[in-house]
Amino acid sequence: CRRWSPGEVRYSTSSYRKTLAMDTYKSAFIELALRVGALRFGSFTLKSGRQSPYFFNSGLFNSGSSAAALGRYYAAAVVDSGVEFDCLFGPAYKGIPLVALTAAALAEHHDRDCPWSFNRKEAKDHGEGGQIVGAPLAGRALIVDDVITAGTAIRVSVAVLQQADTSLAGVVIALDRQERGTGARSAVQEVRDSLGAPVHSIVGMSDLIEHVREHATLGQYLEEMEAYRAEYGV
C-alpha cells in the first residue's frame, strides 16, 4: 500500500475524515452489531450442534451506514494488527464487499491506498477472463473475510494466491469465536498454525464477554457466556 503524498488531490479531504480511535473500535463494532441484529444473545443451535448463548451474522450489516462503519472497524483492526502487506484480497462471496469496504476505509481514514481484488467461484472465459477481479495480485496479500468456521475458504484463497505467485501476509476477520473445534484447537488456531500466518479479528469472544460484563442491560447473559467459554473456549 502506498501513503498519500502531501498535497495530493483525493476524493476525500482531511476536513471530512473521521479517524476512529484504536481504543474504541472494538466496543463500537459490538454496539453496531447489536443495533443491526448482526449479534444476538440468547440460545442458538449451531451447525456443530452446540447450544451457543450468542449468534453472529455479518450479512445483517446491510445498509449503507452500517456497511461504511463496518469498513472503518475492519480498517482499524488491520492497522492495529501491525501486519505488513502489499494488497488486500476478499474470498468470494462474503469477502467481496468486506475487502472493498476495508480498502476504502484504509484510504479515507488511515492514508493507506491499498490495491484490492477478489476471486470468482468459477473462472470467466470471456471479456477480461480469469478468476481474479480487481488489482493484480502481487507481493504479500492480506485476506479479509467475516469468520473462520472450518478454514476451507481461507485455504482455497491461499491456493489462489499461490497460483498468482503471491504470499499470504495474514487474515483479518470480524469475529473470532475462540472456541475448540473437533480437537483441542480452534478453527482460527488451526488456520494460523497450518498456514504459518497471523489471524486477527475485530473482536473475539473475550471482548464480547467483557462488553456484556460492562453493560447492565446485557448482564443477564454473562453467566451463560462465561459457562460456554469454560466448556468450549481455548
Coordinates of N, CA and C in Angstrom, one line a residue:
C1 N 0.8 -1.2 0.0 CA 0.0 0.0 0.0 C 0.9 1.2 0.0
R2 N 0.4 2.3 -0.7 CA 1.2 3.5 -0.7 C 0.5 4.5 0.2
R3 N 1.3 5.4 0.7 CA 0.8 6.5 1.5 C 0.5 7.7 0.6
W4 N -0.5 8.5 0.9 CA -0.9 9.6 0.1 C 0.3 10.6 0.2
S5 N 0.6 11.3 -0.9 CA 1.7 12.3 -0.9 C 1.1 13.6 -0.4
P6 N 1.9 14.4 0.3 CA 1.4 15.7 0.8 C 0.9 16.5 -0.4
G7 N -0.3 17.1 -0.2 CA -0.9 17.9 -1.2 C -1.6 17.2 -2.3
E8 N -1.5 15.9 -2.3 CA -2.2 15.1 -3.4 C -3.7 15.2 -3.3
V9 N -4.3 15.4 -4.5 CA -5.7 15.6 -4.6 C -6.4 14.2 -4.4
R10 N -7.4 14.2 -3.5 CA -8.1 12.9 -3.2 C -9.6 13.2 -3.2
Y11 N -10.4 12.1 -3.3 CA -11.8 12.3 -3.3 C -12.3 12.7 -1.9
S12 N -11.5 12.3 -0.9 CA -11.9 12.7 0.5 C -10.8 13.5 1.1
T13 N -11.1 14.8 1.5 CA -10.1 15.6 2.1 C -10.0 15.5 3.6
S14 N -9.0 16.0 4.2 CA -8.8 15.8 5.7 C -9.9 16.5 6.5
S15 N -10.6 17.5 5.9 CA -11.7 18.1 6.7 C -12.9 17.2 6.8
Y16 N -13.0 16.2 6.0 CA -14.1 15.3 6.1 C -13.7 13.9 6.8
R17 N -12.4 13.7 7.1 CA -12.0 12.5 7.6 C -12.4 12.4 9.1
K18 N -12.9 11.2 9.5 CA -13.2 11.0 10.9 C -12.4 9.7 11.3
T19 N -11.3 9.9 11.8 CA -10.4 8.8 12.2 C -10.9 8.2 13.5
L20 N -11.0 6.9 13.4 CA -11.6 6.1 14.6 C -10.4 5.7 15.5
A21 N -10.6 6.1 16.8 CA -9.6 5.8 17.8 C -9.4 4.3 18.0
M22 N -8.2 3.9 18.1 CA -7.9 2.4 18.2 C -8.5 1.8 19.5
D23 N -8.7 2.6 20.5 CA -9.2 2.1 21.8 C -10.7 2.0 21.9
T24 N -11.4 2.4 20.8 CA -12.8 2.4 20.9 C -13.5 1.6 19.8
Y25 N -12.7 1.1 18.8 CA -13.4 0.5 17.7 C -14.0 -0.9 18.0
K26 N -13.4 -1.6 19.0 CA -14.0 -2.9 19.4 C -15.4 -2.8 20.0
S27 N -15.5 -1.9 21.0 CA -16.8 -1.7 21.6 C -17.8 -1.1 20.6
A28 N -17.3 -0.2 19.7 CA -18.2 0.4 18.7 C -18.7 -0.6 17.8
F29 N -17.9 -1.5 17.4 CA -18.3 -2.6 16.5 C -19.4 -3.5 17.2
I30 N -19.1 -3.8 18.4 CA -20.1 -4.7 19.1 C -21.5 -4.0 19.2
E31 N -21.4 -2.7 19.6 CA -22.7 -1.9 19.7 C -23.4 -1.8 18.4
L32 N -22.7 -1.6 17.3 CA -23.3 -1.6 16.0 C -23.9 -3.0 15.6
A33 N -23.2 -4.0 15.9 CA -23.6 -5.4 15.6 C -24.9 -5.7 16.4
L34 N -25.0 -5.2 17.6 CA -26.2 -5.4 18.4 C -27.4 -4.6 17.8
R35 N -27.1 -3.4 17.4 CA -28.1 -2.5 16.9 C -28.7 -3.0 15.7
V36 N -27.9 -3.6 14.7 CA -28.5 -4.0 13.5 C -28.9 -5.5 13.5
G37 N -28.7 -6.2 14.6 CA -29.1 -7.6 14.8 C -28.1 -8.6 14.3
A38 N -26.9 -8.1 13.9 CA -25.9 -9.0 13.4 C -25.3 -9.8 14.6
L39 N -25.4 -9.3 15.8 CA -25.0 -10.0 17.0 C -26.2 -10.1 17.9
R40 N -26.6 -11.3 18.3 CA -27.7 -11.5 19.2 C -27.3 -12.4 20.3
F41 N -27.9 -12.2 21.5 CA -27.7 -13.1 22.6 C -29.0 -13.8 22.9
G42 N -28.8 -15.0 23.4 CA -30.0 -15.9 23.7 C -29.6 -17.3 23.7
S43 N -30.3 -18.2 23.0 CA -29.9 -19.6 22.9 C -30.1 -20.0 21.4
F44 N -28.9 -20.4 20.8 CA -28.9 -20.7 19.4 C -28.2 -22.1 19.2
T45 N -28.8 -22.9 18.3 CA -28.2 -24.2 17.9 C -27.3 -23.9 16.7
L46 N -26.0 -24.2 16.9 CA -25.0 -24.0 15.9 C -25.0 -25.3 14.9
K47 N -24.4 -25.1 13.8 CA -24.2 -26.3 12.9 C -23.6 -27.4 13.5
S48 N -22.7 -27.2 14.5 CA -22.0 -28.2 15.2 C -22.9 -29.0 16.2
G49 N -24.1 -28.4 16.4 CA -25.0 -29.0 17.4 C -24.9 -28.4 18.8
R50 N -23.8 -27.5 19.0 CA -23.7 -26.8 20.3 C -24.8 -25.8 20.5
Q51 N -25.2 -25.6 21.8 CA -26.1 -24.6 22.1 C -25.3 -23.3 22.5
S52 N -25.3 -22.3 21.7 CA -24.5 -21.1 21.9 C -25.3 -20.0 22.5
P53 N -24.8 -19.3 23.5 CA -25.5 -18.1 24.0 C -25.5 -16.9 23.2
Y54 N -24.8 -17.0 22.0 CA -24.8 -15.8 21.1 C -24.7 -16.3 19.7
F55 N -25.1 -15.4 18.7 CA -25.0 -15.8 17.3 C -24.6 -14.5 16.5
F56 N -23.8 -14.7 15.5 CA -23.3 -13.6 14.7 C -23.5 -13.9 13.2
N57 N -24.1 -12.8 12.5 CA -24.4 -12.9 11.1 C -23.9 -11.6 10.4
S58 N -22.8 -11.6 9.8 CA -22.3 -10.4 9.2 C -23.1 -9.9 8.0
G59 N -24.0 -10.8 7.5 CA -24.9 -10.4 6.4 C -25.9 -9.3 6.8
L60 N -26.1 -9.1 8.1 CA -27.0 -8.1 8.5 C -26.5 -6.7 8.6
F61 N -25.2 -6.5 8.3 CA -24.7 -5.1 8.1 C -25.1 -4.7 6.6
N62 N -26.4 -4.5 6.4 CA -26.9 -4.5 5.1 C -27.5 -3.1 4.7
S63 N -27.0 -2.1 5.4 CA -27.4 -0.7 5.0 C -26.1 0.1 4.7
G64 N -26.3 1.2 4.0 CA -25.1 2.0 3.6 C -24.3 2.4 4.9
S65 N -25.0 2.9 5.9 CA -24.3 3.4 7.1 C -23.7 2.3 7.9
S66 N -24.3 1.2 8.0 CA -23.7 0.1 8.8 C -22.5 -0.5 8.0
A67 N -22.6 -0.6 6.7 CA -21.5 -1.1 5.9 C -20.3 -0.2 6.0
A68 N -20.6 1.2 5.9 CA -19.5 2.1 6.0 C -18.8 2.0 7.3
A69 N -19.6 1.9 8.4 CA -19.0 1.7 9.7 C -18.2 0.4 9.8
L70 N -18.7 -0.6 9.3 CA -18.0 -1.9 9.3 C -16.7 -1.8 8.6
G71 N -16.6 -1.1 7.5 CA -15.3 -0.9 6.8 C -14.3 -0.2 7.7
R72 N -14.8 0.8 8.5 CA -13.9 1.5 9.4 C -13.4 0.6 10.5
Y73 N -14.2 -0.3 11.0 CA -13.8 -1.2 12.1 C -12.8 -2.2 11.5
Y74 N -13.0 -2.7 10.3 CA -12.0 -3.6 9.7 C -10.7 -2.9 9.5
A75 N -10.8 -1.7 9.0 CA -9.5 -0.9 8.7 C -8.8 -0.7 10.0
A76 N -9.5 -0.3 11.1 CA -8.9 -0.1 12.4 C -8.2 -1.4 12.9
A77 N -8.8 -2.5 12.7 CA -8.2 -3.8 13.1 C -7.0 -4.1 12.3
V78 N -7.1 -3.8 11.0 CA -5.9 -4.0 10.1 C -4.7 -3.2 10.6
V79 N -4.9 -1.9 10.8 CA -3.8 -1.1 11.3 C -3.3 -1.5 12.7
D80 N -4.3 -1.9 13.5 CA -3.9 -2.3 14.9 C -3.1 -3.6 14.9
S81 N -3.3 -4.4 13.9 CA -2.6 -5.7 13.9 C -1.1 -5.5 13.6
G82 N -0.8 -4.5 12.9 CA 0.6 -4.3 12.5 C 1.1 -5.2 11.4
V83 N 0.3 -5.9 10.8 CA 0.7 -6.8 9.7 C 1.1 -6.0 8.5
E84 N 2.2 -6.4 7.9 CA 2.7 -5.7 6.7 C 2.2 -6.5 5.5
F85 N 1.7 -5.7 4.5 CA 1.1 -6.4 3.3 C 1.2 -5.4 2.2
D86 N 1.0 -6.0 1.0 CA 1.0 -5.2 -0.2 C -0.3 -5.0 -0.9
C87 N -1.2 -5.9 -0.7 CA -2.6 -5.9 -1.3 C -3.6 -6.6 -0.4
L88 N -4.8 -6.3 -0.7 CA -5.9 -6.9 0.1 C -6.7 -7.9 -0.8
F89 N -7.1 -9.0 -0.3 CA -7.9 -10.0 -1.0 C -9.1 -10.4 -0.3
G90 N -10.3 -10.5 -1.0 CA -11.5 -10.9 -0.4 C -12.0 -12.2 -1.1
P91 N -12.2 -13.3 -0.3 CA -12.7 -14.5 -0.9 C -14.2 -14.4 -1.2
A92 N -14.6 -14.9 -2.4 CA -16.0 -15.0 -2.7 C -16.7 -15.9 -1.8
Y93 N -17.9 -15.5 -1.3 CA -18.6 -14.3 -1.7 C -18.6 -13.3 -0.6
K94 N -18.7 -13.6 0.6 CA -18.8 -12.6 1.7 C -17.6 -11.7 1.8
G95 N -16.5 -12.2 1.4 CA -15.3 -11.4 1.5 C -15.2 -10.3 0.4
I96 N -16.1 -10.3 -0.6 CA -16.0 -9.3 -1.7 C -16.4 -8.0 -1.2
P97 N -17.6 -7.8 -0.6 CA -17.9 -6.4 -0.1 C -17.0 -6.0 1.1
L98 N -16.6 -7.0 1.9 CA -15.7 -6.7 3.1 C -14.4 -6.1 2.6
V99 N -13.8 -6.7 1.6 CA -12.5 -6.2 1.2 C -12.6 -4.8 0.5
A100 N -13.7 -4.6 -0.2 CA -13.9 -3.3 -0.8 C -14.1 -2.2 0.3
L101 N -14.9 -2.5 1.3 CA -15.1 -1.6 2.4 C -13.9 -1.3 3.2
T102 N -13.1 -2.3 3.4 CA -11.8 -2.2 4.2 C -10.8 -1.3 3.4
A103 N -10.7 -1.5 2.1 CA -9.8 -0.7 1.3 C -10.2 0.7 1.3
A104 N -11.5 1.0 1.1 CA -12.0 2.3 1.1 C -11.7 3.0 2.4
A105 N -12.0 2.3 3.5 CA -11.8 2.9 4.9 C -10.3 3.2 5.2
L106 N -9.4 2.3 4.7 CA -8.0 2.5 4.9 C -7.5 3.7 4.2
A107 N -8.0 4.0 3.0 CA -7.7 5.2 2.2 C -8.2 6.4 2.9
E108 N -9.5 6.4 3.3 CA -10.1 7.6 3.8 C -9.7 8.0 5.2
H109 N -9.5 7.0 6.0 CA -9.2 7.2 7.4 C -7.8 7.0 7.9
H110 N -7.0 6.3 7.1 CA -5.7 6.0 7.6 C -4.6 6.3 6.5
D111 N -4.9 7.0 5.5 CA -4.0 7.4 4.4 C -3.2 6.3 3.8
R112 N -3.9 5.1 3.7 CA -3.2 4.0 3.1 C -4.0 3.5 1.8
D113 N -3.5 3.8 0.7 CA -4.1 3.5 -0.6 C -3.7 2.1 -1.0
C114 N -4.5 1.1 -0.7 CA -4.2 -0.3 -0.9 C -4.9 -0.9 -2.1
P115 N -4.2 -1.6 -3.0 CA -4.9 -2.3 -4.1 C -5.6 -3.5 -3.5
W116 N -6.8 -3.8 -4.1 CA -7.6 -4.9 -3.6 C -8.2 -5.7 -4.8
S117 N -8.5 -6.9 -4.5 CA -9.1 -7.8 -5.5 C -9.9 -8.9 -4.8
F118 N -10.6 -9.7 -5.6 CA -11.4 -10.8 -5.1 C -11.4 -11.9 -6.2
N119 N -11.8 -13.1 -5.9 CA -11.9 -14.1 -6.8 C -13.3 -14.5 -7.2
R120 N -13.5 -15.0 -8.4 CA -14.7 -15.6 -8.8 C -14.7 -17.1 -8.4
K121 N -15.9 -17.6 -8.2 CA -16.1 -19.0 -7.9 C -15.6 -19.8 -9.1
E122 N -16.0 -19.3 -10.3 CA -15.6 -20.0 -11.5 C -14.9 -19.0 -12.4
A123 N -13.8 -19.5 -13.0 CA -13.1 -18.6 -13.9 C -14.0 -18.2 -15.1
K124 N -13.8 -16.9 -15.5 CA -14.6 -16.4 -16.7 C -13.8 -16.5 -17.9
D125 N -14.4 -17.1 -19.0 CA -13.7 -17.4 -20.2 C -14.0 -16.3 -21.3
H126 N -14.7 -15.2 -21.0 CA -14.9 -14.2 -22.0 C -14.7 -12.8 -21.3
G127 N -14.8 -11.7 -22.1 CA -14.5 -10.4 -21.5 C -13.0 -10.4 -21.1
E128 N -12.8 -9.9 -19.9 CA -11.4 -9.8 -19.4 C -10.9 -11.2 -18.9
G129 N -11.8 -12.1 -18.7 CA -11.4 -13.5 -18.4 C -10.8 -13.6 -17.0
G130 N -10.4 -14.9 -16.7 CA -9.7 -15.1 -15.5 C -10.6 -15.3 -14.3
Q131 N -9.9 -15.5 -13.2 CA -10.6 -15.8 -11.9 C -10.5 -14.6 -10.9
I132 N -9.5 -13.7 -11.1 CA -9.3 -12.6 -10.2 C -9.9 -11.3 -10.8
V133 N -10.7 -10.6 -10.0 CA -11.3 -9.3 -10.4 C -10.6 -8.2 -9.5
G134 N -10.2 -7.1 -10.1 CA -9.6 -6.0 -9.3 C -8.1 -5.9 -9.6
A135 N -7.4 -5.4 -8.7 CA -6.0 -5.2 -8.9 C -5.2 -6.5 -9.0
P136 N -4.2 -6.5 -9.8 CA -3.4 -7.8 -9.9 C -2.8 -8.2 -8.5
L137 N -2.8 -9.4 -8.2 CA -2.2 -9.9 -7.0 C -0.7 -9.9 -7.1
A138 N 0.0 -9.4 -6.1 CA 1.4 -9.3 -6.1 C 1.9 -9.1 -4.6
G139 N 3.1 -9.6 -4.4 CA 3.7 -9.4 -3.1 C 3.1 -10.2 -2.0
R140 N 2.7 -9.5 -0.9 CA 2.0 -10.2 0.2 C 0.6 -9.7 0.3
A141 N -0.3 -10.7 0.4 CA -1.7 -10.4 0.4 C -2.3 -10.6 1.8
L142 N -3.2 -9.7 2.2 CA -3.9 -9.8 3.5 C -5.3 -10.2 3.1
I143 N -5.8 -11.3 3.6 CA -7.1 -11.8 3.3 C -8.1 -11.2 4.3
V144 N -9.2 -10.7 3.8 CA -10.3 -10.1 4.6 C -11.6 -10.9 4.4
D145 N -12.1 -11.5 5.5 CA -13.3 -12.3 5.5 C -14.1 -12.1 6.7
D146 N -15.2 -12.7 6.9 CA -16.1 -12.5 8.0 C -15.8 -13.3 9.2
V147 N -15.8 -14.6 9.1 CA -15.4 -15.5 10.2 C -14.6 -16.7 9.6
I148 N -14.0 -17.5 10.5 CA -13.4 -18.7 10.1 C -14.1 -19.8 10.9
T149 N -14.8 -20.7 10.1 CA -15.5 -21.8 10.7 C -14.7 -23.1 10.6
A150 N -14.4 -23.5 9.4 CA -13.6 -24.7 9.2 C -12.2 -24.3 8.5
G151 N -12.1 -23.1 8.1 CA -10.9 -22.7 7.4 C -10.9 -23.0 5.9
T152 N -11.9 -23.6 5.4 CA -11.9 -24.1 4.0 C -11.8 -22.9 3.0
A153 N -12.5 -21.8 3.2 CA -12.5 -20.7 2.3 C -11.1 -20.0 2.3
I154 N -10.4 -20.0 3.5 CA -9.1 -19.4 3.6 C -8.1 -20.3 2.8
R155 N -8.2 -21.6 3.0 CA -7.3 -22.4 2.2 C -7.5 -22.4 0.7
V156 N -8.7 -22.2 0.3 CA -9.0 -22.0 -1.1 C -8.3 -20.7 -1.6
S157 N -8.5 -19.7 -0.8 CA -7.9 -18.4 -1.1 C -6.4 -18.5 -1.2
V158 N -5.8 -19.2 -0.3 CA -4.3 -19.3 -0.3 C -3.9 -20.0 -1.6
A159 N -4.6 -21.0 -2.1 CA -4.3 -21.7 -3.3 C -4.4 -20.7 -4.5
V160 N -5.4 -19.8 -4.4 CA -5.5 -18.7 -5.5 C -4.3 -17.8 -5.4
L161 N -3.9 -17.4 -4.3 CA -2.7 -16.6 -4.1 C -1.5 -17.2 -4.7
Q162 N -1.3 -18.5 -4.3 CA -0.1 -19.2 -4.8 C 0.0 -19.3 -6.3
Q163 N -1.2 -19.5 -6.9 CA -1.2 -19.5 -8.4 C -0.8 -18.2 -9.0
A164 N -1.0 -17.1 -8.3 CA -0.5 -15.8 -8.7 C 0.8 -15.4 -8.2
D165 N 1.6 -16.4 -7.6 CA 2.9 -16.1 -7.1 C 2.8 -15.0 -6.0
T166 N 1.8 -15.1 -5.2 CA 1.6 -14.1 -4.1 C 1.6 -14.8 -2.8
S167 N 2.2 -14.3 -1.8 CA 2.3 -14.9 -0.5 C 1.2 -14.4 0.5
L168 N 0.9 -15.2 1.5 CA -0.1 -14.8 2.5 C 0.6 -14.0 3.6
A169 N 0.1 -12.8 3.8 CA 0.6 -11.9 4.9 C -0.1 -12.2 6.2
G170 N -1.4 -12.6 6.0 CA -2.2 -12.8 7.2 C -3.7 -12.8 6.9
V171 N -4.6 -12.9 7.9 CA -6.0 -12.9 7.7 C -6.6 -12.0 8.7
V172 N -7.6 -11.2 8.3 CA -8.4 -10.4 9.3 C -9.9 -10.7 9.1
I173 N -10.5 -11.1 10.3 CA -11.9 -11.4 10.3 C -12.7 -10.5 11.2
A174 N -14.0 -10.6 11.2 CA -14.8 -9.8 12.1 C -14.8 -10.4 13.5
L175 N -15.1 -11.7 13.6 CA -15.3 -12.3 15.0 C -14.5 -13.6 15.1
D176 N -13.7 -13.7 16.1 CA -13.1 -15.0 16.5 C -13.9 -15.6 17.6
R177 N -14.5 -16.7 17.4 CA -15.3 -17.3 18.5 C -14.5 -17.9 19.6
Q178 N -13.2 -18.1 19.3 CA -12.2 -18.5 20.4 C -12.7 -19.8 21.1
E179 N -13.2 -20.7 20.3 CA -13.7 -22.0 20.9 C -13.1 -23.2 20.1
R180 N -13.0 -24.3 20.8 CA -12.5 -25.5 20.2 C -13.3 -26.0 19.0
G181 N -12.7 -26.6 18.1 CA -13.4 -27.3 17.0 C -13.6 -28.8 17.4
T182 N -13.3 -29.7 16.6 CA -13.4 -31.1 16.9 C -12.2 -31.6 17.8
G183 N -11.1 -30.8 17.8 CA -10.0 -31.2 18.6 C -9.7 -30.1 19.7
A184 N -8.5 -30.0 20.1 CA -8.2 -29.1 21.2 C -8.0 -27.7 20.7
R185 N -7.8 -27.4 19.4 CA -7.6 -26.1 18.9 C -8.8 -25.5 18.3
S186 N -8.9 -24.2 18.2 CA -10.0 -23.5 17.5 C -9.7 -23.5 16.0
A187 N -10.7 -23.2 15.2 CA -10.5 -23.1 13.7 C -9.5 -22.1 13.4
V188 N -9.5 -21.0 14.1 CA -8.5 -19.9 13.9 C -7.1 -20.4 14.2
Q189 N -7.0 -21.1 15.3 CA -5.6 -21.6 15.6 C -5.2 -22.6 14.6
E190 N -6.1 -23.4 14.1 CA -5.7 -24.4 13.1 C -5.2 -23.8 11.8
V191 N -5.9 -22.7 11.4 CA -5.5 -22.0 10.2 C -4.2 -21.3 10.4
R192 N -4.0 -20.7 11.5 CA -2.8 -20.0 11.8 C -1.6 -20.9 11.9
D193 N -1.8 -22.0 12.5 CA -0.7 -23.0 12.6 C -0.3 -23.7 11.3
S194 N -1.4 -24.1 10.6 CA -1.1 -24.8 9.3 C -0.6 -23.9 8.2
L195 N -1.0 -22.6 8.2 CA -0.5 -21.7 7.1 C 0.6 -20.9 7.6
G196 N 1.0 -20.9 8.8 CA 2.1 -20.1 9.3 C 1.9 -18.6 9.1
A197 N 0.7 -18.1 9.3 CA 0.4 -16.7 9.1 C -0.5 -16.2 10.2
P198 N -0.4 -15.0 10.6 CA -1.3 -14.5 11.7 C -2.7 -14.3 11.3
V199 N -3.6 -14.5 12.3 CA -5.1 -14.3 12.1 C -5.5 -13.3 13.1
H200 N -6.0 -12.2 12.7 CA -6.5 -11.1 13.6 C -8.0 -10.9 13.4
S201 N -8.7 -10.4 14.4 CA -10.1 -10.2 14.4 C -10.4 -8.8 14.9
I202 N -11.6 -8.3 14.5 CA -12.1 -7.0 15.1 C -12.3 -7.3 16.6
V203 N -13.0 -8.4 16.9 CA -13.3 -8.8 18.3 C -13.2 -10.3 18.4
G204 N -13.1 -10.8 19.6 CA -13.1 -12.2 19.9 C -14.2 -12.4 21.0
M205 N -14.4 -13.6 21.3 CA -15.4 -13.9 22.4 C -15.1 -13.3 23.7
S206 N -13.8 -13.2 24.0 CA -13.4 -12.5 25.2 C -13.9 -11.0 25.3
D207 N -13.8 -10.4 24.1 CA -14.3 -9.0 24.0 C -15.8 -8.9 24.2
L208 N -16.5 -9.9 23.7 CA -18.0 -9.9 23.9 C -18.3 -10.1 25.3
I209 N -17.6 -11.0 26.0 CA -17.9 -11.2 27.4 C -17.6 -9.9 28.2
E210 N -16.5 -9.2 27.9 CA -16.2 -8.0 28.6 C -17.3 -7.0 28.4
H211 N -17.8 -6.9 27.1 CA -18.8 -5.9 26.8 C -20.1 -6.2 27.6
V212 N -20.5 -7.5 27.7 CA -21.6 -7.9 28.5 C -21.4 -7.6 29.9
R213 N -20.2 -7.8 30.4 CA -20.0 -7.5 31.8 C -20.1 -6.0 32.2
E214 N -19.8 -5.2 31.2 CA -19.7 -3.7 31.5 C -21.1 -3.0 31.2
H215 N -22.0 -3.8 30.6 CA -23.3 -3.1 30.3 C -24.5 -3.8 31.0
A216 N -25.1 -3.1 31.9 CA -26.1 -3.6 32.8 C -27.3 -4.3 32.0
T217 N -27.6 -3.7 30.8 CA -28.7 -4.2 30.1 C -28.4 -5.6 29.5
L218 N -27.2 -6.0 29.5 CA -26.8 -7.3 28.9 C -26.4 -8.3 30.0
G219 N -26.4 -7.8 31.3 CA -25.9 -8.6 32.4 C -26.6 -10.0 32.5
Q220 N -27.8 -10.2 32.0 CA -28.5 -11.5 32.1 C -27.8 -12.6 31.3
Y221 N -26.9 -12.2 30.4 CA -26.3 -13.2 29.5 C -24.9 -13.5 30.0
L222 N -24.4 -12.8 31.0 CA -23.0 -13.0 31.5 C -22.7 -14.5 31.9
E223 N -23.6 -15.0 32.8 CA -23.3 -16.3 33.3 C -23.3 -17.4 32.2
E224 N -24.2 -17.3 31.2 CA -24.2 -18.2 30.1 C -23.0 -18.1 29.2
M225 N -22.5 -16.9 29.0 CA -21.4 -16.6 28.2 C -20.1 -17.2 28.8
E226 N -20.0 -17.0 30.1 CA -18.8 -17.5 30.8 C -18.8 -19.0 30.9
A227 N -20.0 -19.6 31.1 CA -20.1 -21.0 31.1 C -19.8 -21.7 29.8
Y228 N -20.2 -21.0 28.7 CA -19.9 -21.5 27.4 C -18.4 -21.5 27.1
R229 N -17.7 -20.4 27.5 CA -16.3 -20.3 27.3 C -15.6 -21.3 28.2
A230 N -16.0 -21.5 29.4 CA -15.4 -22.5 30.3 C -15.5 -23.9 29.7
E231 N -16.6 -24.2 28.9 CA -16.7 -25.6 28.4 C -16.0 -25.7 27.0
Y232 N -16.1 -24.7 26.2 CA -15.6 -24.8 24.8 C -14.4 -23.9 24.5
G233 N -14.1 -23.0 25.3 CA -13.1 -22.0 25.0 C -11.7 -22.5 24.9
V234 N -10.9 -21.7 24.1 CA -9.4 -22.0 24.0 C -8.6 -20.9 24.6

